[in-house]
Amino acid sequence: DDVRAAHADYHLDLAAQACPELGTPEFAPWVVTLNRSYGDVRQALAWSLQHQPRATTLRAMPALREFWYRRADAREAARWTAAMLDGDLAAVPPHLLAEAHNAAAFTANVANEDLQGGLAHADEAVRLSREDRYVPGLVFALWARSNILFALGDMEAMQAAACEALAVCDEHH
């Protein structure tokens, strides 16, 4: 168990280290690194979900959400976010939960399945990001909300969400 815990910590920390770069134009080297290590990252996630507090596992969530998004890997995002959002989430910081909900919203949008469920995830990510004043999560959530509303045909709400996302970007950059 000590070796598995060390393995999980190493690979989840590796993913977490990628986060600052994955959301920038300099993302490619980290995508290559995470692709190379992704089998180990998956093993780390599986072990951590079974043996560590959920907040410990979800520390890698911002990077994983961006990684899955960059790879357009909705199936992988769906698999892991369902497991991550199942269990005791009371001690998980709101920004990490927001990223899990963002990944679930991304999954619904890309797969064009359960769009209402995806919209609920995007709305929860918006709420949690605002609660934690977590700007990257808020922008992604608003953009996800906008894309899902577009798929649902609600152009007025889609435009409002997209404009709010742009306003948040303007305010913080």
Phi, psi and omega in degrees: 000324178297319180293317179294322177296318179295319177300311180299314180299315181300310186284327175288325175293321177302313178298316181298324179297333182287340189307311183300330182270331185297332180269015182237172175296347180268025187287334191304314180299324179288326176297318177299313180300313181291325175301316180298323184260007192295328175301317177291323178298317179297317177298320179297316178299312181300314181293315182297319179300329181275332193234349184239159176301147184302324179298326178295316179293315186285358178299336179270358187301316180303318180289319181295320178301315180292320178299311179297321179297313181298327180269358185053042186258073183294324180297316180294318177299316181297316182301310186282322181293324176301316179291321182291327181273000178258116179134193182280111183252006187301324184265005182276128177302143183305324182293329178286321175296320178303318181293325176295317177293324175299317179296322178293322177294317177302317180301311181298318182295310183292320180281347184053042180230143179047056182296326177295320175296320177297321177296321177297320177295317179298317179297320178292322177295322176299312182300311182294321179295320177295317180302321184263002183053046184258094188296313181302319179293323179295314180298314180297318181296316179295321179293318176298316178301315179300314180296319180292318178298324175299313180297328179278351177086013179265083187294324181294312179292325177299314180296320179297316180294317180295318179295322177294320177300315179295322178296320178296317177299314180300320182292328187252005179228000000 
